[in-house]
Amino acid sequence: MKPSHASFILSVVPVWALPAPQASPSDVNNQPGPPGSSGSLRGSEALLGYSSSENVPKEPSTEIPPEDFELAPGQSENENLGLYIDLTNVKNPQPIRGGTTAPTDPGPRTEAYDRLNSDLFIPPGTDEGDVSNAKWPFGLSHNRHGLAGAGWARQQNVDQLPIATAMAGVNMRLSPNAYRELHWHKASEWALMLNGSVRIEAVNEDGQTFVDDVTAGDVWFFPAGVPHSIQAFENGCEFLLVFDDGSFSEDETFLVSELMERNPETVVAKNFRTSVETFSKLPDGQLWIFPGTPPPEDIEQQNVTGPAGVIPKTQSYSFHFSEQQPYTVPGGSIKVLDPETFPIASDFSTALITVEPGAMREMHWHTTSDEWTYFLQGSARLTVYQAPASSRTFDFTAGDVGYVPVPNAHYLENTGNETLIFLEVLQAKRYSDISVNQWLGLTPRQIVKDHLNVDDAFVDTLPKVKPIVVPGNPDMTTTNFTGSPL
Ligand SMILES: *[C@@H]1O[C@H](CO)[C@@H](O)[C@H](O)[C@H]1NC(C)=O
Ligand SMILES: *[C@@H]1O[C@H](CO)[C@@H](O)[C@H](O)[C@H]1NC(C)=O
Ligand SMILES: *[C@@H]1O[C@H](CO)[C@@H](O)[C@H](O)[C@H]1NC(C)=O
Ligand SMILES: *[C@@H]1O[C@H](CO)[C@@H](O)[C@H](O)[C@H]1NC(C)=O
């Protein structure tokens, strides 16, 4: 029976624990240790290089025999084809492309990361040069828990993903009836409801008020500095927040609890023309995310207005995006939400895009803004092409964040068996892109032919409108892209 990869590792690991030859221990090494200790903290000077001729290491081979691993479909093909390598189910996956059985990885390694990131582990032959990391899984973020099981939040900002300077993200959960405390912050907040529903309310600097109920697929926006609260209904909720500042931190927001606690008690009492005793039961410390009393079902019971009335509909803080019908194209669909229809979010231009298995969000770039991307469902890969000659390919699954600096070219290819759903967020007045298909389709024929050495038959196929998504074969290991079932 062949030794498994695991037993191979086990037979190697004890090397790290073997006693090294010791000579003339130093004073430090002679200090008595705790009961049960043995050996020396440091090795002797005799271990300094170089090896003597009789001392050349004779080690077992580090090569992994071909019968101890499997290649996934596509691994044997030319590496420049860059076929997607699905490592989900292969035994002992190895970083091999292009019809060889090398190189292998004897470890140490975290196989789960390799399986999830096959394009980093086994890059397409076309990946070149140095490109900053473009992926952050919320699953690697610290998850901060609220009070008494009321929810949690985890974030991605420049501390996690240093290239993401223009935007940051937060993934937040509120348990049934829980609140995100009344608060405000320096950055503007754009939100997409992921599950369940919430009541949101806010008061602006003119004393106009806003209250609305939003559900999965809906969007809200709170301008910088405008105080607001968020309360889940009886079924709880989860949502995604995007901020227009890459260094935003969810742990550094301004909180009503701390506002009251961090000012002299007499000042707080004077401010409200009351007695100090009024605030004798302030919560101890911040509330942040905490259990609440169920909100009244009838929203009119929480519709407080002053002389300035409500925030006018044209400046509304919410958009019932879940009810917007998608624009469908072969291979997928797109819903755009930007200031043309949601004016208050004056710098947030977004698109919610679906891509069927085998299909691809076409090669494109954005002219004025970085792109912050969130994956809601399925799996995808994306290659960042950076001027002049670098590129790197990253793999994503639901719950990941992606980031592409302006104006780097990229595509998003569905690498899984279910519909890919992702969100593109730009800091722009209008959602737009440059489509590589359309660019070349609108460039004079002779110019295209002189640059790319392509024939007339190909130039004839170039579209004059953006495909947005291009259909493709769900079999990711074929070069026959016309075999689309769509
Ligand atoms: C919300 O979460 C529940 C529990 O996982 C799930 O059954 C439901 O499909 C989710 N709804 C949406 C809109 O994702
Ligand atoms: C709240 O009251 C105002 C009138 O004071 C009204 O215009 C508005 O429609 C009401 N409802 C909501 C949800 O704002
Ligand atoms: C897609 O389905 C095929 C078989 O139908 C399976 O072999 C493959 O692992 C699946 N890929 C993913 C990414 O789930
Ligand atoms: C590609 O696939 C389609 C559909 O399966 C088939 O009709 C076509 O002959 C294939 N083309 C090649 C070059 O194999």
JSON list of N, CA and C and ligand atoms in Angstrom, two decimals, residues 173 193-196 216-217 238, ligand 1:
[
{"chain": "A", "resi": 173, "resn": "ARG", "atom": "N", "xyz": [-25.17, 41.35, 11.12]},
{"chain": "A", "resi": 173, "resn": "ARG", "atom": "CA", "xyz": [-26.31, 40.51, 11.45]},
{"chain": "A", "resi": 173, "resn": "ARG", "atom": "C", "xyz": [-27.02, 41.12, 12.65]},
{"chain": "A", "resi": 193, "resn": "MET", "atom": "N", "xyz": [-29.57, 45.04, 1.67]},
{"chain": "A", "resi": 193, "resn": "MET", "atom": "CA", "xyz": [-30.15, 44.02, 2.55]},
{"chain": "A", "resi": 193, "resn": "MET", "atom": "C", "xyz": [-29.88, 42.65, 1.93]},
{"chain": "A", "resi": 194, "resn": "LEU", "atom": "N", "xyz": [-29.35, 41.72, 2.74]},
{"chain": "A", "resi": 194, "resn": "LEU", "atom": "CA", "xyz": [-29.04, 40.38, 2.23]},
{"chain": "A", "resi": 194, "resn": "LEU", "atom": "C", "xyz": [-30.11, 39.37, 2.63]},
{"chain": "A", "resi": 195, "resn": "ASN", "atom": "N", "xyz": [-30.75, 39.59, 3.77]},
{"chain": "A", "resi": 195, "resn": "ASN", "atom": "CA", "xyz": [-31.74, 38.63, 4.25]},
{"chain": "A", "resi": 195, "resn": "ASN", "atom": "C", "xyz": [-32.60, 39.30, 5.33]},
{"chain": "A", "resi": 196, "resn": "GLY", "atom": "N", "xyz": [-33.88, 38.99, 5.35]},
{"chain": "A", "resi": 196, "resn": "GLY", "atom": "CA", "xyz": [-34.78, 39.53, 6.37]},
{"chain": "A", "resi": 196, "resn": "GLY", "atom": "C", "xyz": [-35.14, 40.98, 6.09]},
{"chain": "A", "resi": 216, "resn": "ALA", "atom": "N", "xyz": [-34.92, 42.09, 1.99]},
{"chain": "A", "resi": 216, "resn": "ALA", "atom": "CA", "xyz": [-33.81, 41.52, 1.22]},
{"chain": "A", "resi": 216, "resn": "ALA", "atom": "C", "xyz": [-33.81, 42.04, -0.21]},
{"chain": "A", "resi": 217, "resn": "GLY", "atom": "N", "xyz": [-32.68, 42.55, -0.66]},
{"chain": "A", "resi": 217, "resn": "GLY", "atom": "CA", "xyz": [-32.54, 43.08, -2.01]},
{"chain": "A", "resi": 217, "resn": "GLY", "atom": "C", "xyz": [-32.71, 44.58, -2.09]},
{"chain": "A", "resi": 238, "resn": "GLU", "atom": "N", "xyz": [-29.79, 40.25, 7.93]},
{"chain": "A", "resi": 238, "resn": "GLU", "atom": "CA", "xyz": [-28.36, 40.38, 7.65]},
{"chain": "A", "resi": 238, "resn": "GLU", "atom": "C", "xyz": [-28.21, 41.37, 6.50]},
{"chain": "B", "resi": 1, "resn": "LIG", "atom": "C1", "xyz": [-32.46, 33.95, 4.59]},
{"chain": "B", "resi": 1, "resn": "LIG", "atom": "O1", "xyz": [-31.86, 32.97, 5.42]},
{"chain": "B", "resi": 1, "resn": "LIG", "atom": "C2", "xyz": [-32.62, 31.79, 5.57]},
{"chain": "B", "resi": 1, "resn": "LIG", "atom": "C3", "xyz": [-31.88, 30.90, 6.57]},
{"chain": "B", "resi": 1, "resn": "LIG", "atom": "O2", "xyz": [-30.62, 30.52, 6.07]},
{"chain": "B", "resi": 1, "resn": "LIG", "atom": "C4", "xyz": [-32.78, 31.11, 4.20]},
{"chain": "B", "resi": 1, "resn": "LIG", "atom": "O3", "xyz": [-33.59, 29.96, 4.34]},
{"chain": "B", "resi": 1, "resn": "LIG", "atom": "C5", "xyz": [-33.40, 32.11, 3.23]},
{"chain": "B", "resi": 1, "resn": "LIG", "atom": "O4", "xyz": [-33.44, 31.53, 1.94]},
{"chain": "B", "resi": 1, "resn": "LIG", "atom": "C6", "xyz": [-32.61, 33.40, 3.18]},
{"chain": "B", "resi": 1, "resn": "LIG", "atom": "N1", "xyz": [-33.29, 34.36, 2.34]},
{"chain": "B", "resi": 1, "resn": "LIG", "atom": "C7", "xyz": [-32.66, 35.04, 1.39]},
{"chain": "B", "resi": 1, "resn": "LIG", "atom": "C8", "xyz": [-33.49, 36.04, 0.65]},
{"chain": "B", "resi": 1, "resn": "LIG", "atom": "O5", "xyz": [-31.48, 34.86, 1.12]}
]
